[in-house]
XYZ file of C-alpha atoms in Angstrom:
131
model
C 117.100 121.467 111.342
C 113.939 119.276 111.881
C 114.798 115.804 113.238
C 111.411 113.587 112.905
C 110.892 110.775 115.788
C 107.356 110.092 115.073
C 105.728 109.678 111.758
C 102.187 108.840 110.881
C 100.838 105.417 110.813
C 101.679 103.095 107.769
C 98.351 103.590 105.455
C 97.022 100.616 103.499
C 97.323 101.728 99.455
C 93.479 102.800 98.146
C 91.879 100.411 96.295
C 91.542 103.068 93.517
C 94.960 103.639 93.203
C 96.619 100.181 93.537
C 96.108 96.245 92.846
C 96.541 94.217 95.396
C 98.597 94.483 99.145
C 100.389 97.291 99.170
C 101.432 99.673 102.323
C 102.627 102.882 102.458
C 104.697 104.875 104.891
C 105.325 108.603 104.988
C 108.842 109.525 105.376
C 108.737 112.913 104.522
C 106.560 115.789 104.028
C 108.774 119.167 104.869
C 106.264 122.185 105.563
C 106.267 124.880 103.133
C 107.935 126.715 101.030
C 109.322 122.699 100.859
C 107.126 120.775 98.631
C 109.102 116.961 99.014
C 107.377 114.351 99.564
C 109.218 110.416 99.932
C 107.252 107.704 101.048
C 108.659 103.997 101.707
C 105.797 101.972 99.468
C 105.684 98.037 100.406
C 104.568 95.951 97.315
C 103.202 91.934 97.584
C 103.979 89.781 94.994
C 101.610 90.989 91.974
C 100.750 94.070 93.463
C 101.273 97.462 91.905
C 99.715 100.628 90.917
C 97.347 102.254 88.683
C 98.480 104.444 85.803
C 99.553 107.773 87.092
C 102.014 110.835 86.623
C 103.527 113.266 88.555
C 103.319 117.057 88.237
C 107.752 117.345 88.678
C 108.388 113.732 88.060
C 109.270 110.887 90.738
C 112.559 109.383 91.435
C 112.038 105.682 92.799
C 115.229 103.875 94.721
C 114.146 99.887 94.988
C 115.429 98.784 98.524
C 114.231 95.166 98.538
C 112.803 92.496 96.187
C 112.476 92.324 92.482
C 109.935 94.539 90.947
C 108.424 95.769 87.454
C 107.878 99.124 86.072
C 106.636 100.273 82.359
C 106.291 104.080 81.012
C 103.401 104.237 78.383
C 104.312 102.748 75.074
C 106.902 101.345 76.689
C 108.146 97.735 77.694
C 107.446 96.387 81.409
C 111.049 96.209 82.961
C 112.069 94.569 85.839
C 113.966 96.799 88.659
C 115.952 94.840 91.774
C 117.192 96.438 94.864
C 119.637 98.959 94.654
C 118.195 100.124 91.327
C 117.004 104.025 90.635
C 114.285 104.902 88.613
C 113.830 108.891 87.070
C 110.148 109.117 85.840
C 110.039 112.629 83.625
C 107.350 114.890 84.792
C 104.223 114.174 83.436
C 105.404 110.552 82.579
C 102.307 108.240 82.280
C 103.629 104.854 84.039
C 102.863 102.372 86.746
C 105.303 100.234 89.187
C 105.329 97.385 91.326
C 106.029 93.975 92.942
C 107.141 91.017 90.771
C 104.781 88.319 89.597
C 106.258 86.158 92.614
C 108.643 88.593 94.562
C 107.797 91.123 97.329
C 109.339 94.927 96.656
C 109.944 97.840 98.384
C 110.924 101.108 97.474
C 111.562 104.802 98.091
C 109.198 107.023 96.097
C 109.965 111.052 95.947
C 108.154 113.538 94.582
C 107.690 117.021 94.441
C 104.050 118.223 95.157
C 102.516 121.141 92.705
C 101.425 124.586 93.845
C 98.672 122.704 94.753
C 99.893 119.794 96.832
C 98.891 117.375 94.255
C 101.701 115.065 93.879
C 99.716 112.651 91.170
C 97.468 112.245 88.654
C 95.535 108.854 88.447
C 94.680 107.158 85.679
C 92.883 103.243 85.296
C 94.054 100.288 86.531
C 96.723 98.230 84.519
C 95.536 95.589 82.501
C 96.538 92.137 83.429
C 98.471 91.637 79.739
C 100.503 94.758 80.940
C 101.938 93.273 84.132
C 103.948 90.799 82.901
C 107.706 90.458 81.920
């Protein structure tokens, strides 16, 4: 048993990766043969990510706020705390803060052989984000 007192810094989300304010924090990154990863992501109002998937999928558990989330071809949905999200594995989708709301959520993954745990894609148009 691991008990973890001291994580790394809270990282500012990369430009390529994300619109707008968003902040993440590591919570967990087992070493190996583990291949979890969680992060806590912090989402401004209007901020969210690019399109991306995940190798094994991503659960997300919304802690605070009021958020949005769309799969491709799908419709943008809102999600409120206390919700849980499944993405399937290889799910082409995007997530984050409402148009006037701050959101914060839980994001797990499971990294590939590799240690990728995503795939990025563009950015989300602005028609997209709304709902």
């Amino acid at each position: 048993m691991y008990i973890t007192r001291q994580r790394p810094g809270t990282q500012r989300g990369a430009t390529e990766n994300f619109t707008g304010t968003v902040w993440l924090d590591e919570i967990a990154a087992p070493p190996p043969p583990s291949r979890l990863r969680m992060f806590h992501v912090h989402f401004a109002p209007g901020a969210h990510t690019a399109w991306h998937r995940h190798p094994h999928g991503q659960v997300l558990h919304i802690l605070q706020g009021e958020g949005r989330v769309q799969r491709g071809g799908g419709e943008v949905e809102a999600v409120r705390a206390g919700d849980t999200v499944w993405i399937e594995p290889d799910e082409w989708h995007w997530h984050g803060g409402g148009p006037h709301t701050f959101m914060s959520h839980l994001a797990v993954v499971e990294a590939a052989g590799d240690g990728t745990t995503a795939e990025w894609g563009e950015h989300v148009a602005p028609k997209n984000r709304r709902a």
